[in-house]
Short mmCIF file of C-alpha atoms and ligand atoms in Angstrom, two decimals:
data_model
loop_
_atom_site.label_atom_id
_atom_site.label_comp_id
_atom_site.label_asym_id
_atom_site.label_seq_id
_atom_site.Cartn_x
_atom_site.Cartn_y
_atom_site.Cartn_z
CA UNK A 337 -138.41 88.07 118.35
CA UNK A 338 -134.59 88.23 117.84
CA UNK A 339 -132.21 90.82 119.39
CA UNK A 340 -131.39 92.63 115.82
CA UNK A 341 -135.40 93.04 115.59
CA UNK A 342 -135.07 95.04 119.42
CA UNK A 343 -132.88 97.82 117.59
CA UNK A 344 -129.24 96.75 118.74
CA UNK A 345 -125.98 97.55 116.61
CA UNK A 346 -124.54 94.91 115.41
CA UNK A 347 -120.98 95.48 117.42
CA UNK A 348 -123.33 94.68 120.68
CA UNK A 349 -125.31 92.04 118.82
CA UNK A 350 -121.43 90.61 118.10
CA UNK A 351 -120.96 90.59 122.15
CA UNK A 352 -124.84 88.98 122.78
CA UNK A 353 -123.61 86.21 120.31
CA UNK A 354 -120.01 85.89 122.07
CA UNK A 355 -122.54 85.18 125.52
CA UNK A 356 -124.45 82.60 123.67
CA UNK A 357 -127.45 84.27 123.90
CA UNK A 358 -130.09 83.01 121.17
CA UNK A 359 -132.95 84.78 122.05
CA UNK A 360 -133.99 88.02 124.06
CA UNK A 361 -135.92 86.97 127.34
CA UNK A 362 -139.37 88.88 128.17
CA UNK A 363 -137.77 91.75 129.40
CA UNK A 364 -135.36 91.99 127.27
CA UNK A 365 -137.77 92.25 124.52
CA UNK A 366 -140.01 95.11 126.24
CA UNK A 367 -137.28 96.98 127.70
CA UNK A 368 -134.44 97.19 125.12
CA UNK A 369 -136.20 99.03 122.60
CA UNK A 370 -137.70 101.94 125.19
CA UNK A 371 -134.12 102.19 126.83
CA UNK A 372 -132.89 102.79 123.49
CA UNK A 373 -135.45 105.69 122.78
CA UNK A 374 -134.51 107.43 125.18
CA UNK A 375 -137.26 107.10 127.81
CA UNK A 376 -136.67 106.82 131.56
CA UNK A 377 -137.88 103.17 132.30
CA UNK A 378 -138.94 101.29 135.17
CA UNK A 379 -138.34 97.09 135.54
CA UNK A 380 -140.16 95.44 137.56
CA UNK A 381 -138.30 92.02 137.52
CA UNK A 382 -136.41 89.39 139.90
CA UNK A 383 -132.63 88.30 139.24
CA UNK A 384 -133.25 85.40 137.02
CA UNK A 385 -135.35 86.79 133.90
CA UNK A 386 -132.28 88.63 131.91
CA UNK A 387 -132.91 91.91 133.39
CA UNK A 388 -129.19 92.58 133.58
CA UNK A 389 -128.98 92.12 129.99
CA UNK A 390 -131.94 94.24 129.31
CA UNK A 391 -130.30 97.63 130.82
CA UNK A 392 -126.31 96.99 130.23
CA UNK A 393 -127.18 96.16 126.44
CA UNK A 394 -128.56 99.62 125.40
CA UNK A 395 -126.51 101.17 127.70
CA UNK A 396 -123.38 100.16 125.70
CA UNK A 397 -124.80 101.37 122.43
CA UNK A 398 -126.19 104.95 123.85
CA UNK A 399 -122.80 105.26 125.62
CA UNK A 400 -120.09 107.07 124.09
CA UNK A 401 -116.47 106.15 125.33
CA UNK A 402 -113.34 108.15 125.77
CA UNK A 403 -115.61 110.79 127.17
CA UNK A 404 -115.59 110.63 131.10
CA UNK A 405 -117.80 108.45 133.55
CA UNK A 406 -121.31 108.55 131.21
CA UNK A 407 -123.37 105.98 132.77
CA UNK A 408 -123.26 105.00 136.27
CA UNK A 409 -125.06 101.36 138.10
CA UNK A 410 -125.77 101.51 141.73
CA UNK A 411 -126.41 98.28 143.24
CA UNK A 412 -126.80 97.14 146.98
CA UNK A 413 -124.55 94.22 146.90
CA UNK A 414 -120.74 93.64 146.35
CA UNK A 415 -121.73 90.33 144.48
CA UNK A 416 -124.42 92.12 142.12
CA UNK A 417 -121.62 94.54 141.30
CA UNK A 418 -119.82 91.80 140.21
CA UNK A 419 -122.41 90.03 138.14
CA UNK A 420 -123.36 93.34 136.21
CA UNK A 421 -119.62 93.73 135.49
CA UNK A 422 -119.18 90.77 134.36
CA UNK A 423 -122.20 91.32 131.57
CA UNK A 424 -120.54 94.97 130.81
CA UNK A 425 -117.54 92.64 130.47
CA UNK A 426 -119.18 89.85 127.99
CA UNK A 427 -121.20 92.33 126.43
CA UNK A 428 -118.30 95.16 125.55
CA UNK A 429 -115.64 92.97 124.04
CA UNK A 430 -116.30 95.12 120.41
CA UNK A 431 -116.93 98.26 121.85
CA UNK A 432 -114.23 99.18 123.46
CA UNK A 433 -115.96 100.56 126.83
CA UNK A 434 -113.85 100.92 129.83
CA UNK A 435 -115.25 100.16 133.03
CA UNK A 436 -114.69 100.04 136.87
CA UNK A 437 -116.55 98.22 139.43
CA UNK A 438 -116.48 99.50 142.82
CA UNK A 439 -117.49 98.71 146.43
CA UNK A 440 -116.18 98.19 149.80
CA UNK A 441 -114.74 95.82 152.26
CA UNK A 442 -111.35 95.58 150.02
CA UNK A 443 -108.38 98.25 149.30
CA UNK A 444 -110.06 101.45 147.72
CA UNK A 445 -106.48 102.65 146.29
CA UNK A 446 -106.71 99.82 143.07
CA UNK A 447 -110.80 101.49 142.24
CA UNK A 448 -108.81 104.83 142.94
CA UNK A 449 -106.23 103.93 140.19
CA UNK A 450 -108.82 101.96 137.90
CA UNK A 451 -110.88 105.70 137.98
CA UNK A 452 -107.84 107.64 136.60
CA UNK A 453 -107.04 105.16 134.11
CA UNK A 454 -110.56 106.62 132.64
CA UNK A 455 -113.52 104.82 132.56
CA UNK A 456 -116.85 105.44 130.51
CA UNK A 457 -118.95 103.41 133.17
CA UNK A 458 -119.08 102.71 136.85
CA UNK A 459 -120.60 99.54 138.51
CA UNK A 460 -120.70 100.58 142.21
CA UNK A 461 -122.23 100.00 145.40
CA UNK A 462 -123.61 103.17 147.35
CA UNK A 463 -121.35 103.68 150.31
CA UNK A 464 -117.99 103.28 148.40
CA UNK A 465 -119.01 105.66 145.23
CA UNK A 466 -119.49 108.12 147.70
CA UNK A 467 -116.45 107.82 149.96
CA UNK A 468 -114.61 107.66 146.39
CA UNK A 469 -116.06 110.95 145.09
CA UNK A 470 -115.32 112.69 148.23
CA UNK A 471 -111.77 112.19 147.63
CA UNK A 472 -111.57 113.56 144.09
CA UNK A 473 -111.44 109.97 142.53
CA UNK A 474 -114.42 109.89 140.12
CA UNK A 475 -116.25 112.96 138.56
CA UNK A 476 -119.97 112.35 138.01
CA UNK A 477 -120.96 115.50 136.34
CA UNK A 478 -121.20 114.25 133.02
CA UNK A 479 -123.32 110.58 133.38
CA UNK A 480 -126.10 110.46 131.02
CA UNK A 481 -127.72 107.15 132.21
CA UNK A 482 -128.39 106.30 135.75
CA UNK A 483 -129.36 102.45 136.71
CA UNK A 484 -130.54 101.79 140.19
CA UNK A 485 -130.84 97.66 140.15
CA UNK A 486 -132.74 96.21 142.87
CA UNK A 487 -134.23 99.33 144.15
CA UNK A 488 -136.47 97.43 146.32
CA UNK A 489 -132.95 96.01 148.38
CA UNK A 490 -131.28 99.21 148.79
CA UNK A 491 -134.37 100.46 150.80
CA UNK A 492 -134.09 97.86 152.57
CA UNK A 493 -130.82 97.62 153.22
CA UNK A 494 -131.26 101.48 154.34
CA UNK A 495 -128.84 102.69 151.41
CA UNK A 496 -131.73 105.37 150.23
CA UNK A 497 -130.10 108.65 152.10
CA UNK A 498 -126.35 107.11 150.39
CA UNK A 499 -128.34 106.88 147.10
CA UNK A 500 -129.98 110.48 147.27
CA UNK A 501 -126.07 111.93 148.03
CA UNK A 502 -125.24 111.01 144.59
CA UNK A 503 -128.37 111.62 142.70
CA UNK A 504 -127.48 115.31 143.97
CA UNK A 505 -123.81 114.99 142.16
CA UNK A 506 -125.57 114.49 138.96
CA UNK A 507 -126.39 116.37 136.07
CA UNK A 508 -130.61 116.55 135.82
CA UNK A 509 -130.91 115.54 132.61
CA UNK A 510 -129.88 112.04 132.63
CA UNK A 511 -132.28 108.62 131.47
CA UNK A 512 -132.89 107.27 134.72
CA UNK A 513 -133.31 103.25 134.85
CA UNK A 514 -134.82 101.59 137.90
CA UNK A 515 -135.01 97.58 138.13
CA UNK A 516 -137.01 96.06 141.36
CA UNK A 517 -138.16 92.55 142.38
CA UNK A 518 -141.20 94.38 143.95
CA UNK A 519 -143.21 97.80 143.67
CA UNK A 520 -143.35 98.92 147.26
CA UNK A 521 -144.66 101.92 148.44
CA UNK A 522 -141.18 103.07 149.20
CA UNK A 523 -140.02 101.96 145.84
CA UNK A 524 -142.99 103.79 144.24
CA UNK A 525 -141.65 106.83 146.00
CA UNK A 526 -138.33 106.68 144.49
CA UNK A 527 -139.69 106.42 141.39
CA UNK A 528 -141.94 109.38 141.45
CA UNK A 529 -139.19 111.60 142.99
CA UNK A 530 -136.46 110.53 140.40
CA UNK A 531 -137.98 109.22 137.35
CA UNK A 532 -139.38 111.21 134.29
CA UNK A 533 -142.65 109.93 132.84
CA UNK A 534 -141.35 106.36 132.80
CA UNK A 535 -142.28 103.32 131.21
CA UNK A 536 -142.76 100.58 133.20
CA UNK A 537 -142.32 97.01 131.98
CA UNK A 538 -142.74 93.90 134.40
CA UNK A 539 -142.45 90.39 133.90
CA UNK A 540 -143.45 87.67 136.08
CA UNK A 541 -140.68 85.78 137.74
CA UNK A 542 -138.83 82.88 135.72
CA UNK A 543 -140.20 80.34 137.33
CA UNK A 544 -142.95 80.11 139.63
CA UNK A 545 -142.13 77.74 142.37
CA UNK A 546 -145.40 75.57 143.08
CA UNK A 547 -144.99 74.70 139.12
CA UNK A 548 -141.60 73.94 138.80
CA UNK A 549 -139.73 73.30 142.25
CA UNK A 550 -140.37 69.85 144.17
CA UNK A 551 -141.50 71.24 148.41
CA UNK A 552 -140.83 69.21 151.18
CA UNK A 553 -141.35 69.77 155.05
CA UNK A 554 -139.27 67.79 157.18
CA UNK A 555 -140.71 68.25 160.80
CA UNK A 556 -137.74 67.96 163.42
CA UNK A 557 -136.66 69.14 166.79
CA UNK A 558 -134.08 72.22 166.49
CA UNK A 559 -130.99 69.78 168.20
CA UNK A 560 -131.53 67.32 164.90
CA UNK A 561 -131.41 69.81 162.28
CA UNK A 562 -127.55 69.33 161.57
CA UNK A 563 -128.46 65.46 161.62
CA UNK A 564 -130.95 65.31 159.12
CA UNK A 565 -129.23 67.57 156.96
CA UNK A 566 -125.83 65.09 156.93
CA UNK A 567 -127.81 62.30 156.34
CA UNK A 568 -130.35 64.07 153.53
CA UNK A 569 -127.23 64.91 151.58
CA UNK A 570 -125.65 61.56 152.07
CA UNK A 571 -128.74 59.62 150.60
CA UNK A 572 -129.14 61.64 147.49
CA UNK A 573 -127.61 63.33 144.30
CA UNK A 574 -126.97 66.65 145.32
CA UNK A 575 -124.92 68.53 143.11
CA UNK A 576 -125.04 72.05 144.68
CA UNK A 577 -127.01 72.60 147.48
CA UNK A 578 -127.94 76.19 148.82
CA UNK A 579 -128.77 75.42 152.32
CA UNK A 580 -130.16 78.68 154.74
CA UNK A 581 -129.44 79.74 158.04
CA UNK A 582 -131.18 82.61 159.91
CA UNK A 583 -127.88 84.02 161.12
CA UNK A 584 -124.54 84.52 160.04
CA UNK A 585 -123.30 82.60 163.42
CA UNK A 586 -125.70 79.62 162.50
CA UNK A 587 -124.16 79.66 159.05
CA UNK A 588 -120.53 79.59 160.35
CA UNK A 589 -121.44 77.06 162.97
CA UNK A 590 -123.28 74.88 160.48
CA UNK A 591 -120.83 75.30 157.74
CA UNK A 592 -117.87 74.18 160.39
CA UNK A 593 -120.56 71.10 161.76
CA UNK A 594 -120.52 69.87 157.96
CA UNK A 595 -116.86 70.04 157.29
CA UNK A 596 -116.38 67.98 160.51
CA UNK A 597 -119.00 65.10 159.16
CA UNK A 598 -116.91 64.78 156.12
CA UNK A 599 -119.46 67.37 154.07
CA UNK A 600 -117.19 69.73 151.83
CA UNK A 601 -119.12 73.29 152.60
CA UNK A 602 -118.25 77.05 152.52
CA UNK A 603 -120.29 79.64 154.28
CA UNK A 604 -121.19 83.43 152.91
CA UNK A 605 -122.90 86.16 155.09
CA UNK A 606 -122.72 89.76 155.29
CA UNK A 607 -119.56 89.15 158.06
CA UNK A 608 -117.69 88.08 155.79
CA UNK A 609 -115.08 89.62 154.39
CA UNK A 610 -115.45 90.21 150.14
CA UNK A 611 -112.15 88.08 149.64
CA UNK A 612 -113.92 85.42 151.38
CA UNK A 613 -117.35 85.46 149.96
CA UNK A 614 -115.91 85.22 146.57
CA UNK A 615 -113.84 82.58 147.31
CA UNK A 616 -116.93 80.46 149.01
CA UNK A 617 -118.81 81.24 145.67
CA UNK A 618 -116.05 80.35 143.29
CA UNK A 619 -115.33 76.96 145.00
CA UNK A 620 -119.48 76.52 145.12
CA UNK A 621 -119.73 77.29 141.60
CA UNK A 622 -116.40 74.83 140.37
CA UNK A 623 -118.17 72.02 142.88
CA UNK A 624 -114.92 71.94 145.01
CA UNK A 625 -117.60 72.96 147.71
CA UNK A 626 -121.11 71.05 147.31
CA UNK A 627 -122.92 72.83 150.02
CA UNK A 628 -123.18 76.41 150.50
CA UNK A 629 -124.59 77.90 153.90
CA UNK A 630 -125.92 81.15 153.58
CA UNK A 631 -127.71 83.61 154.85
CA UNK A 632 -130.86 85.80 153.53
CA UNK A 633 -129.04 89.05 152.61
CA UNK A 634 -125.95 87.72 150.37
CA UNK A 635 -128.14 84.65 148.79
CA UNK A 636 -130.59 86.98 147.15
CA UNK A 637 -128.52 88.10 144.27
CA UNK A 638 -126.65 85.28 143.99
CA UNK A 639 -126.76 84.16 140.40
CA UNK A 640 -125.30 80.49 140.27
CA UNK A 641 -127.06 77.74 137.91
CA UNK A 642 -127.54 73.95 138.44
CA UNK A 643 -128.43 74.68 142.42
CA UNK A 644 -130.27 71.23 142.25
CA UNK A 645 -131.15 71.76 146.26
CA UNK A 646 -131.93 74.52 148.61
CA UNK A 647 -132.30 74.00 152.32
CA UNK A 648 -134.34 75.79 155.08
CA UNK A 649 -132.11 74.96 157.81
CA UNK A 650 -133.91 77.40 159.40
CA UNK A 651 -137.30 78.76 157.87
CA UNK A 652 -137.19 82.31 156.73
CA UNK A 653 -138.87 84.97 158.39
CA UNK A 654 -141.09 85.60 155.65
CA UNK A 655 -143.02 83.95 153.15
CA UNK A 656 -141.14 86.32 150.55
CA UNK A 657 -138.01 85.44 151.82
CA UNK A 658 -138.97 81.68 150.87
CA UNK A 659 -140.20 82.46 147.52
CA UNK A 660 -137.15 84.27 147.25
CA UNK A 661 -134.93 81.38 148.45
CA UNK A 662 -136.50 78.57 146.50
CA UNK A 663 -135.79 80.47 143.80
CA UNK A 664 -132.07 79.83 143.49
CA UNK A 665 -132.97 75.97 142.27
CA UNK A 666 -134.86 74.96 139.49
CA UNK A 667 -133.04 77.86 137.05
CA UNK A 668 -133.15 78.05 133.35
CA UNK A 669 -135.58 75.41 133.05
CA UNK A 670 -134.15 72.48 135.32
CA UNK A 671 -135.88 70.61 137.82
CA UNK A 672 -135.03 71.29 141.61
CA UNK A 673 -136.17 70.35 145.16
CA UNK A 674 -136.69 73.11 147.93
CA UNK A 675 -136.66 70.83 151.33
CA UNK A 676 -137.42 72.86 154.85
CA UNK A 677 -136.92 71.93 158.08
CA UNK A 678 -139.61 72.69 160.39
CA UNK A 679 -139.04 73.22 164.44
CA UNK A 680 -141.62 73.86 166.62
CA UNK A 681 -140.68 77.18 166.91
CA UNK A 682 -141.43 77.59 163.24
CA UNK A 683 -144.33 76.64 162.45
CA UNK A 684 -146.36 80.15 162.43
CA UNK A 685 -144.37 81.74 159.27
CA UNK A 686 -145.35 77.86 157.59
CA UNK A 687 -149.47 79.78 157.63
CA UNK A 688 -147.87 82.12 155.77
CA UNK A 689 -145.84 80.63 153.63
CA UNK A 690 -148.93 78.25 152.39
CA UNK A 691 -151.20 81.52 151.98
CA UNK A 692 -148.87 82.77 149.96
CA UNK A 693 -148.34 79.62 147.71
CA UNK A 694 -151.83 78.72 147.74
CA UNK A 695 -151.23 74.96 148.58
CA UNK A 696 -149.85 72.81 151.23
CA UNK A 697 -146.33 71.91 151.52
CA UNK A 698 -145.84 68.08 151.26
CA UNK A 699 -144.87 66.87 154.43
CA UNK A 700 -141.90 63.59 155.57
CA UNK A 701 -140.31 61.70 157.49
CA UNK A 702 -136.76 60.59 156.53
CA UNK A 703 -137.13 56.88 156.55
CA UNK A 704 -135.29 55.49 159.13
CA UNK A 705 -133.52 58.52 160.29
CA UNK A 706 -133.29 58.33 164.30
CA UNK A 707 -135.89 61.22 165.42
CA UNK A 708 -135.42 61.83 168.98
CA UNK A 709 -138.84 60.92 170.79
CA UNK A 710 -141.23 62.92 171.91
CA UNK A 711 -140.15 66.13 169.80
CA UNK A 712 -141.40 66.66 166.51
CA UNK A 713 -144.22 69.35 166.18
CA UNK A 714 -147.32 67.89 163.76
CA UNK A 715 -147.63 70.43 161.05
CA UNK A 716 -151.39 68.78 160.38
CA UNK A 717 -152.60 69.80 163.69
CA UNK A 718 -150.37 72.51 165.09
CA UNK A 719 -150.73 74.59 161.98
CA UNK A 720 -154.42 73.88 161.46
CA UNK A 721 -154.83 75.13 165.07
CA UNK A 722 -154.07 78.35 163.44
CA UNK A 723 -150.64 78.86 165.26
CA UNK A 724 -152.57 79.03 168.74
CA UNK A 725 -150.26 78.09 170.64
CA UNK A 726 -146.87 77.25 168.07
CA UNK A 727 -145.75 74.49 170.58
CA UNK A 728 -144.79 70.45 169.67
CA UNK A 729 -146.99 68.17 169.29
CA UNK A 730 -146.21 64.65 170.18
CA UNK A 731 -145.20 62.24 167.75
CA UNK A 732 -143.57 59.31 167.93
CA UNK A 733 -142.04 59.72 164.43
CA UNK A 734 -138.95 57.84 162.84
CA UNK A 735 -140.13 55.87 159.81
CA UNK A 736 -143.33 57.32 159.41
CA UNK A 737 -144.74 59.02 155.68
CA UNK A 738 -146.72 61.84 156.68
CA UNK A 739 -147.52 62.06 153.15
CA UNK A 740 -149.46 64.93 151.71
CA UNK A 741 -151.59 67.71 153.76
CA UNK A 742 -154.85 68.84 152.18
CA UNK A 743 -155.96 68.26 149.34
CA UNK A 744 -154.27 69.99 146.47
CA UNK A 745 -151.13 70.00 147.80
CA UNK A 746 -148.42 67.91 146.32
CA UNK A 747 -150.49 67.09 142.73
CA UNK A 748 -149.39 70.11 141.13
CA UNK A 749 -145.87 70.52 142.66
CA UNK A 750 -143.63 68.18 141.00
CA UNK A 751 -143.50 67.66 137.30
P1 AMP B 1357 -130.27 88.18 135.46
O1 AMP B 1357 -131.75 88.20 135.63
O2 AMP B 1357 -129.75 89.39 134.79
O3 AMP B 1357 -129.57 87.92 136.77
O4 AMP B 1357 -129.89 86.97 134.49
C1 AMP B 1357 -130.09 85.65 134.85
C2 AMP B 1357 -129.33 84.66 133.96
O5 AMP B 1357 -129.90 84.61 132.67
C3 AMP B 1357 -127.87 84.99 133.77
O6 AMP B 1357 -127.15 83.79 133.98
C4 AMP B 1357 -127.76 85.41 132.31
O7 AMP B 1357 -126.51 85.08 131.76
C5 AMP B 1357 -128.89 84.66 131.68
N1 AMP B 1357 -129.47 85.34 130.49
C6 AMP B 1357 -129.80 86.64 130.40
N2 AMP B 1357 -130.34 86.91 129.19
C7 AMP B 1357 -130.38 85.76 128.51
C8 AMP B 1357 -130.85 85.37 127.20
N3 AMP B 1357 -131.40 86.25 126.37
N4 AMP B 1357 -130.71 84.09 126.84
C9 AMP B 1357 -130.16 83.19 127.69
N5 AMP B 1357 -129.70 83.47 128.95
C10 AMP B 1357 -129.82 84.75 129.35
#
């Protein structure tokens, strides 16, 4: 299947060329052609599998320009804002579209000036659309195509009140896109309340991570964390590494830990201010910075290739959350390691986790790495005794290969 067979003009086929795009990806291919009928359509798809591509490419050809705001993106996060821009940006370069991309946490009187310049399409984040329109800045009454991208994160994120504000300064009869990693009930809701006798398309996510991603546990007390991490990422060829932190202190503290051990590293969390989190990304993505901590709320939607390692500094709460994290390596078909360090006080989410993958996690030692005695839990019994009481067990540790757990577990994990 090509992109001229999905029913695109050939000025946007000109700006899929310009992005070096050969051919369309799964959802492109079931979602281009319905968007461009017409029909309200629902994607069920992760950041990863083109689905940015699949809604801002018909969008440009069923959107007229010179004629006021005429389709509209809301999306939870400043740094998905900027990613769909930048498509709208790639994509437009022969169309002539005009666009603004708005959200806050920086000056609102540059969006305010963008907006009277006239723009054909906004690219905006919930809370700062609205605070915008309530000053007179952008007019909303004539969009024809709605997106809501990652549907799933702005209920979670509570944005869903912000979100129904502006559905009400819309006209009703508009095509209404939805894209979601997942199909919740509160999702579903959204859907039924705004959507008109969608279609839904869904593709699986680009890679699934028991195929394609390398898992290791590394068992260690909570005090040795920063100390195995240092010495991981002196021992081995780590290009970009993604490493996570439960909070957006631990991130700071971590990311200031590294820089004193000689480990170049930026930090991004919600605390952060926008300037900042684009400058941690930017010197992440140009390698200046190797090691990026972050933290579970900014990481999802970040879309950097050639992460060759992510880190559980601290194990996510969830075993979603870690399917989500591991994600970020092992893109567009390369190889990549997801390594998590295991406390004592984390082993219960592990059950979870393993559940959820269907296999073990391969479990190490670092070889030669100074474990403090007496304080590493056992994953092989404390997890098999069903989380019963979560507490260390006693092993003497440094040198040792735990090796495997169970039986399937590491076979089918690297390739
Ligand atoms: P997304 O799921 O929209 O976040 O896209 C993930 C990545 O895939 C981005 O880096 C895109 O530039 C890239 N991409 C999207 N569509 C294609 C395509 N048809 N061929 C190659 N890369 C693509």
């Amino acid at each position: 299947m090509s992109f001229s067979a999905l029913g695109l003009a050939p000025r946007i086929l000109d700006g899929v060329s310009a992005m070096g795009y050969t051919d369309p990806t799964p959802i492109q291919t079931q979602a281009i052609p319905l968007i461009l009928g017409g029909r309200d359509v629902v994607g069920v798809a992760q950041t990863g599998t083109g689905k940015t591509a699949a809604f801002v490419l018909p969008m440009l050809q069923r959107t007229p320009t010179r004629k006021g705001v005429r389709a509209l993106i809301v999306t939870p996060t400043r740094e998905l804002a900027l990613q769909i821009s930048e498509v709208i940006r790639d994509a437009s370069k022969r169309t002539g579209h005009r666009y603004a991309v708005v959200y806050g946490g920086v000056g609102i009187y540059p969006q305010i000036q963008k907006l009277r310049r006239g723009v054909d399409i906004v690219v905006a984040c919930p809370g700062r659309l609205l605070d915008l329109h309530s000053r007179g800045a952008v007019d909303l009454s004539s969009v024809e195509t709605l997106v809501l991208d990652e549907a799933d994160r702005m209920l979670d994120m509570g944005f869903w009140p912000d979100v129904h504000r502006i559905l009400n300064l819309l006209p009703e009869r508009r095509q209404n896109l939805l894209f979601s990693a997942t199909m919740s009930p509160g999702v579903l809701k959204v859907v039924e309340s705004t959507l008109h006798n969608p279609a839904r398309v869904e593709v699986s996510p680009p890679s699934t991570p028991v195929e394609r991603i390398g898992q290791t546990l590394y068992p260690v007390c909570r005090t040795q964390k920063t100390d195995l991490l240092v010495e991981l990422l002196k021992r081995s060829d780590h290009t970009r590494t993604l490493v996570f932190t439960r909070t957006k202190h631990r991130a700071d503290r971590l990311s200031r830990q590294l820089e004193r051990q000689g480990v170049a590293s930026a930090a991004i969390h919600g605390g952060r201010s926008q300037a900042q989190r684009q400058r941690a990304l930017d010197a992440f993505k140009a390698g200046r910075s190797p090691v990026l901590v972050a933290t579970d709320v900014v990481a999802r939607g970040i879309d950097v290739d050639e992460i060759s390692h992510v880190v559980n500094y601290d194990m996510p709460n969830t075993a979603e959350d870690y399917v989500h994290r591991i994600g970020r390596t092992a893109r567009a078909g390369a190889s990549g390691s997801a390594i998590s360090f295991l406390s004592a006080e984390e082993v219960e989410v592990l059950r979870d986790i393993e559940k959820t993958l269907g296999s073990t996690i391969a479990c190490e030692d670092l070889e030669g790495f100074r474990y403090a005695a007496r304080h590493m839990p056992d994953p092989e019994r404390t997890v098999a005794r069903a989380g019963a009481s979560g507490a260390a067990g006693n092993r003497s540790g440094s040198g040792r290969r735990s090796g495997r757990r169970g039986g399937s577990g590491r076979a089918g994990r690297r390739s």
